mmCIF file with all atom_site columns, C-alpha atoms in Angstrom:
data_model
loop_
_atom_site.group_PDB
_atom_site.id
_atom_site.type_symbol
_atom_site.label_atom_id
_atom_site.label_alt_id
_atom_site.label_comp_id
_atom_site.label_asym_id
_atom_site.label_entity_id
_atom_site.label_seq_id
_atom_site.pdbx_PDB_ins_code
_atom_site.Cartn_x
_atom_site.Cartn_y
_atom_site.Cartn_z
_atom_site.occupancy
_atom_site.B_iso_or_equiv
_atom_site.pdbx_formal_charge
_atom_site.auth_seq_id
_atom_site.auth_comp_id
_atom_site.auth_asym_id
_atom_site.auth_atom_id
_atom_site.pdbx_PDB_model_num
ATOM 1   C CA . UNK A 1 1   ? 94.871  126.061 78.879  1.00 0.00 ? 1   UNK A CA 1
ATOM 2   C CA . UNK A 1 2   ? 97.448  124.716 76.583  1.00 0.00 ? 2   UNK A CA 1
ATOM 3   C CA . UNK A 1 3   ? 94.745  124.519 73.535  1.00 0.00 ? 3   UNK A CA 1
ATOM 4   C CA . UNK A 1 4   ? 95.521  128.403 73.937  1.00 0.00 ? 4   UNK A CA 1
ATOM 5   C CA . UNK A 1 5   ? 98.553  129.055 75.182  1.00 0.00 ? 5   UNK A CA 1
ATOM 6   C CA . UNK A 1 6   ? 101.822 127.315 75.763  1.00 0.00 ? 6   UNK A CA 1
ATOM 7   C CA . UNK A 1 7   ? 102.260 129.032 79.449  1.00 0.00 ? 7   UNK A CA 1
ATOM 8   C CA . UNK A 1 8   ? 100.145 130.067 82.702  1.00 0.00 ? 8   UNK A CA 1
ATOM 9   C CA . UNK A 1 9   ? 98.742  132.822 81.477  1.00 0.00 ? 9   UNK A CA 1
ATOM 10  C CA . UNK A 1 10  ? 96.394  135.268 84.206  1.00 0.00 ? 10  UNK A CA 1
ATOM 11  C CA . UNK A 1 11  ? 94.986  137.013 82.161  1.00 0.00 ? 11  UNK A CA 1
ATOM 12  C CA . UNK A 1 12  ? 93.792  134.200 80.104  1.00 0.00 ? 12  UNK A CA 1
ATOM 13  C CA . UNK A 1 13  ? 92.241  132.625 83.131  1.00 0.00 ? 13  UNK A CA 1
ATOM 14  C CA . UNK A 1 14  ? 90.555  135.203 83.851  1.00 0.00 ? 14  UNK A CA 1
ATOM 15  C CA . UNK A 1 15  ? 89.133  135.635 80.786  1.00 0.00 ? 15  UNK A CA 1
ATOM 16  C CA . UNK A 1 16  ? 88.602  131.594 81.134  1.00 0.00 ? 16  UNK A CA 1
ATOM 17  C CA . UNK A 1 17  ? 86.713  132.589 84.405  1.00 0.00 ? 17  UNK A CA 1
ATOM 18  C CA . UNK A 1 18  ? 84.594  134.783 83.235  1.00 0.00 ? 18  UNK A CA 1
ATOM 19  C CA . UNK A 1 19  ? 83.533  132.815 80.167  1.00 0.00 ? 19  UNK A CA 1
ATOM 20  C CA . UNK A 1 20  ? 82.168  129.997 83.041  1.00 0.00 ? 20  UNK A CA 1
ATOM 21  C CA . UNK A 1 21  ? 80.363  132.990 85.084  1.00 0.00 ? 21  UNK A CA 1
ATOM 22  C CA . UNK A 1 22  ? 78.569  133.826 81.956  1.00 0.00 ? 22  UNK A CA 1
ATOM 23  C CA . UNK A 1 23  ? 77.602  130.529 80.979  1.00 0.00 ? 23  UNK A CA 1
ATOM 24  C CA . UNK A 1 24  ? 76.744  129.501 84.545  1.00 0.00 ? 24  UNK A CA 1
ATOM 25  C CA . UNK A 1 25  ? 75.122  133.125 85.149  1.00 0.00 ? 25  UNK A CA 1
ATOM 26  C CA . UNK A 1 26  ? 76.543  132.338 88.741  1.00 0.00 ? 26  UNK A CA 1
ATOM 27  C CA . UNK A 1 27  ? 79.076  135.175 90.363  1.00 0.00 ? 27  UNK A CA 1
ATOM 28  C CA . UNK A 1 28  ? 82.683  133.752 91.296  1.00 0.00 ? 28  UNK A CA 1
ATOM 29  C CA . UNK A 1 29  ? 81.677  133.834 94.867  1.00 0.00 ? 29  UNK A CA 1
ATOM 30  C CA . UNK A 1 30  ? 79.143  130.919 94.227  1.00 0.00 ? 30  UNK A CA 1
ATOM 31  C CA . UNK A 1 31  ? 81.477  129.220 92.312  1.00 0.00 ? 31  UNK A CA 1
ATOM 32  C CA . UNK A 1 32  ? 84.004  129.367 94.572  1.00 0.00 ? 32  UNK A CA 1
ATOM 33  C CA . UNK A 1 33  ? 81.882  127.725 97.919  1.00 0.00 ? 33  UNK A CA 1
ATOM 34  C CA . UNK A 1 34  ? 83.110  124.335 97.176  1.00 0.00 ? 34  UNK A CA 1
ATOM 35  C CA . UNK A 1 35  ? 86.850  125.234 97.326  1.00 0.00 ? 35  UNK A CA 1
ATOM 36  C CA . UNK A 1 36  ? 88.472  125.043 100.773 1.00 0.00 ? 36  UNK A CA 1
ATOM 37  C CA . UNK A 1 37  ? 91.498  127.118 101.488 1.00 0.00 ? 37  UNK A CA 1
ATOM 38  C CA . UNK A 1 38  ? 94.276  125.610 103.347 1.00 0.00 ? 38  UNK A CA 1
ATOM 39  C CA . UNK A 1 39  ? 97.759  126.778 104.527 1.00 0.00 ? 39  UNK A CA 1
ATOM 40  C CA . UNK A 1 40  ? 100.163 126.529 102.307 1.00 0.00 ? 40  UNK A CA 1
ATOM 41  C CA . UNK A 1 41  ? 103.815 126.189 102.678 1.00 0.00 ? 41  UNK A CA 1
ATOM 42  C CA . UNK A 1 42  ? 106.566 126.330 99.830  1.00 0.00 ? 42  UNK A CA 1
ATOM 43  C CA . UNK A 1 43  ? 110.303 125.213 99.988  1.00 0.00 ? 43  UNK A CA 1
ATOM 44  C CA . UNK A 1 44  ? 113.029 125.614 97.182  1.00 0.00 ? 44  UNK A CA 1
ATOM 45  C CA . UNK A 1 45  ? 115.412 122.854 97.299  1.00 0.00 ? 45  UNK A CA 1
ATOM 46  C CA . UNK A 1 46  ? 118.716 123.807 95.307  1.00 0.00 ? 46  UNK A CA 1
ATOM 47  C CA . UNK A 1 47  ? 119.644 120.514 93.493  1.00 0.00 ? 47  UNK A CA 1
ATOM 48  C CA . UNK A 1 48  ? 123.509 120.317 92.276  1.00 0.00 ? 48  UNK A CA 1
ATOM 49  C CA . UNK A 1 49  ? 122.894 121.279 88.732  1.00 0.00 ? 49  UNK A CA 1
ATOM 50  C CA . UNK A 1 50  ? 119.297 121.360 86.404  1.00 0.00 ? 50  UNK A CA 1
ATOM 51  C CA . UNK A 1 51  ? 120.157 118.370 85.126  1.00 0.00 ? 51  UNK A CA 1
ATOM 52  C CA . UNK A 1 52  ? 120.058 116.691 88.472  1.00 0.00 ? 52  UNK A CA 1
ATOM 53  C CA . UNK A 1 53  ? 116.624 117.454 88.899  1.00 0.00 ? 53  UNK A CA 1
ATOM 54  C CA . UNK A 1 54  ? 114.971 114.921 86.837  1.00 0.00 ? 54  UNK A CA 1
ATOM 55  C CA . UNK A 1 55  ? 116.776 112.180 88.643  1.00 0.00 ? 55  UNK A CA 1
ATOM 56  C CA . UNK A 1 56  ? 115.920 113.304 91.830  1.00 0.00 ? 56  UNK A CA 1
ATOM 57  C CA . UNK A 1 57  ? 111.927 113.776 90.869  1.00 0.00 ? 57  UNK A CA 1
ATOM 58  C CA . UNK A 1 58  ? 112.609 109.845 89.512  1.00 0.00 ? 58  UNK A CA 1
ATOM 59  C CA . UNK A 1 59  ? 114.136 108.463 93.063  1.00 0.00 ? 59  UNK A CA 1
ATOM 60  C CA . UNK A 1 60  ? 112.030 105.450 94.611  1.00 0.00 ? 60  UNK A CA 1
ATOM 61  C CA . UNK A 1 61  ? 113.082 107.732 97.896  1.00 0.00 ? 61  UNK A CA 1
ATOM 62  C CA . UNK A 1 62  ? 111.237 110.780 96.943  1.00 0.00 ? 62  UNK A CA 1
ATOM 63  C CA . UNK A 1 63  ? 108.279 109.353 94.898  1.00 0.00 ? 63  UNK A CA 1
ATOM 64  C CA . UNK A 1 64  ? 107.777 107.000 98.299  1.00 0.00 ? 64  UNK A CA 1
ATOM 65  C CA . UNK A 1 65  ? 107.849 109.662 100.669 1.00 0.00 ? 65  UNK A CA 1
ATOM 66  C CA . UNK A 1 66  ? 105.466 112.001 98.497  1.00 0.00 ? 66  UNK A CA 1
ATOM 67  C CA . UNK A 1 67  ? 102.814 108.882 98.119  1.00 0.00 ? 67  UNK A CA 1
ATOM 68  C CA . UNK A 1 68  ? 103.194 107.991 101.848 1.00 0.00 ? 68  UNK A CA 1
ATOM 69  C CA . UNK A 1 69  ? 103.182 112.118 102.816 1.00 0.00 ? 69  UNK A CA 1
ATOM 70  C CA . UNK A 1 70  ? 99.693  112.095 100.549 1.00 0.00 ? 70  UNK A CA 1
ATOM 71  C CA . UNK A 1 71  ? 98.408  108.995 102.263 1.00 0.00 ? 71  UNK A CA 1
ATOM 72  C CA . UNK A 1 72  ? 98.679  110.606 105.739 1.00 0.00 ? 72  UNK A CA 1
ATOM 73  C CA . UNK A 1 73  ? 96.955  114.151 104.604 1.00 0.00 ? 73  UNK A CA 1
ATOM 74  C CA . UNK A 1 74  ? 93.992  111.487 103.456 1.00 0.00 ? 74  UNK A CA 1
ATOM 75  C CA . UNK A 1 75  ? 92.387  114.270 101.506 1.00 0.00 ? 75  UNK A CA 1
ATOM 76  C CA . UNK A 1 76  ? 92.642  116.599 103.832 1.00 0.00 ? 76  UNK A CA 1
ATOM 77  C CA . UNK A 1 77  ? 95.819  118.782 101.918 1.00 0.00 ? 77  UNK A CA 1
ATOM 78  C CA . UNK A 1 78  ? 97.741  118.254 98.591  1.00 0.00 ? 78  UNK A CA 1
ATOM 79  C CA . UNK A 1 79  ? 101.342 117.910 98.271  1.00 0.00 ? 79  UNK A CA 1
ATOM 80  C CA . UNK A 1 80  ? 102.920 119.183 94.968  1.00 0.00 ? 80  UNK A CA 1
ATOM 81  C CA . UNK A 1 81  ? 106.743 118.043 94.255  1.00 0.00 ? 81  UNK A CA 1
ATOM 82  C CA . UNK A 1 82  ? 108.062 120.089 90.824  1.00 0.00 ? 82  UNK A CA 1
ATOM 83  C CA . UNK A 1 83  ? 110.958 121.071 89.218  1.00 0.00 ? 83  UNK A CA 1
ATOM 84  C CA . UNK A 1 84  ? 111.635 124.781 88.724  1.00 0.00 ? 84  UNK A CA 1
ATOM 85  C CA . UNK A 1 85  ? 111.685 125.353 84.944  1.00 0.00 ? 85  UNK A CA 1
ATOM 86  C CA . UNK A 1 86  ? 114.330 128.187 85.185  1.00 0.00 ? 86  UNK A CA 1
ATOM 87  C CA . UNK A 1 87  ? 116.480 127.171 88.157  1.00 0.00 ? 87  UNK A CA 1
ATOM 88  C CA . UNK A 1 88  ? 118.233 124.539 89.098  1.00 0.00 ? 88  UNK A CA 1
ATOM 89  C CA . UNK A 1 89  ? 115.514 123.351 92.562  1.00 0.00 ? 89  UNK A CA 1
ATOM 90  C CA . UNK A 1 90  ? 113.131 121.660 92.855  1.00 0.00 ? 90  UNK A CA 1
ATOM 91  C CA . UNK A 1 91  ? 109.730 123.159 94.411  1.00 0.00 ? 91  UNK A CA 1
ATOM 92  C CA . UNK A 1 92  ? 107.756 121.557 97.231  1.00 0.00 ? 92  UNK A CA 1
ATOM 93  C CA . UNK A 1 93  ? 104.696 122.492 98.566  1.00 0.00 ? 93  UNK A CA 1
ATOM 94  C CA . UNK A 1 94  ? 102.113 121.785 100.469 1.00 0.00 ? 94  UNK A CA 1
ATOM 95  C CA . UNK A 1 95  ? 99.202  122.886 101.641 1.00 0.00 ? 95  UNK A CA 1
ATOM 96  C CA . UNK A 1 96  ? 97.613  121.328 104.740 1.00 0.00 ? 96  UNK A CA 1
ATOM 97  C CA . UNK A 1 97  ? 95.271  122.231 108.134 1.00 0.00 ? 97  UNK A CA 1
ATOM 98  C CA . UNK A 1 98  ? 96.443  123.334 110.384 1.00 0.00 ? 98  UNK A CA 1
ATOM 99  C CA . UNK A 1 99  ? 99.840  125.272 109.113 1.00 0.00 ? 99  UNK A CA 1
ATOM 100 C CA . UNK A 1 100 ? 102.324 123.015 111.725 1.00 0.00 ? 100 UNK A CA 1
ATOM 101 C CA . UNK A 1 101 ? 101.161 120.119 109.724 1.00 0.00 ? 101 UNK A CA 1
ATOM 102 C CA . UNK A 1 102 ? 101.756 121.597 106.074 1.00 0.00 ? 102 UNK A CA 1
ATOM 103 C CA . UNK A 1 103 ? 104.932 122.784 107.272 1.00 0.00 ? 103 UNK A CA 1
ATOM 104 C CA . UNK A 1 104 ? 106.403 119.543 108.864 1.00 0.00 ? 104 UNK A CA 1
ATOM 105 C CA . UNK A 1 105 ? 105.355 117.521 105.331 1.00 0.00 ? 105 UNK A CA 1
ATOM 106 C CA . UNK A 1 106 ? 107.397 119.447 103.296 1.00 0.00 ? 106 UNK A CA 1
ATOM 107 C CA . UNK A 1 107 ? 110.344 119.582 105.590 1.00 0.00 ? 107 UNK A CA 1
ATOM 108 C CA . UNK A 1 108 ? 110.392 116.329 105.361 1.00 0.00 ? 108 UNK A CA 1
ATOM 109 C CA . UNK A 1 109 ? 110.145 116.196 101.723 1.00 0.00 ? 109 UNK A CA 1
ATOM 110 C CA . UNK A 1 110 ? 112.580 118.765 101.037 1.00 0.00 ? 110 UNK A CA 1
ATOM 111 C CA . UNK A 1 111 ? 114.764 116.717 103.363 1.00 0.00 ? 111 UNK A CA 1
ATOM 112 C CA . UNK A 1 112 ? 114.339 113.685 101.043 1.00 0.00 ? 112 UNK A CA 1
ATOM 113 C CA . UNK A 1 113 ? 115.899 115.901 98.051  1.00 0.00 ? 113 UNK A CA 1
ATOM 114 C CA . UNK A 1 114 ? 118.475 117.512 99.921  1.00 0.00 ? 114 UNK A CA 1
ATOM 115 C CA . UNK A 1 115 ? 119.999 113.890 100.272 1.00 0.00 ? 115 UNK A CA 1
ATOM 116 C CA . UNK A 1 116 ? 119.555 112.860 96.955  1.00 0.00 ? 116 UNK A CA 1
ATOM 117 C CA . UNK A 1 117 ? 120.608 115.979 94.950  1.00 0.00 ? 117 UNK A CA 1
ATOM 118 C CA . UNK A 1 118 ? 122.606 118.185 96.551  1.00 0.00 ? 118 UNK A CA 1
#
């Protein structure tokens, strides 16, 4: 929502929300069917310094290994690979079915970063 606000903001998106349950005159239930839930799993991966973290996001390594890790999920998950605005890590998750899956993908992604910015 960055036409109103320059962070994530919940209580603007739930005021967001409820402006599309009004217009849609559909209850957040209905709107929600379409969504599918999967397990997610999150890793922090302390990189040397925040500088560091841009270089890691920008290794062939990593960016390989996230579009390869996407490939396999085939739809079927998301994988997310972000710095941390406040610390120095860089965030991985993913969210996958079933959990053993979700968890082994960003293992190995974290993996990736721990050998290229620690």
């Amino acid at each position: 929502f960055s036409k109103y606000a320059s962070t994530g903001d919940g209580i603007l998106t739930s005021l967001k929300m409820m402006e599309v349950m009004l217009a849609k005159k559909l209850p957040l239930s209905k709107l929600a069917e379409p969504v599918t839930i999967y397990p997610q799993v999150l890793i922090n991966v302390p990189v040397a310094d925040k500088a560091k973290k841009e270089a890691v996001l920008s290794a062939p390594a990593l960016q390989s290994a996230v579009a390869e890790q996407e490939e396999k999920l085939a739809g079927n998950g998301r994988v997310l690979v972000r710095p941390s605005g406040t610390e120095a890590l860089i965030r991985v998750m993913v969210e996958a079915q079933p959990e053993p899956v979700a968890r082994e993908t960003a293992e190995l992604l974290a993996n990736v970063i721990k050998n290229h910015g620690s």
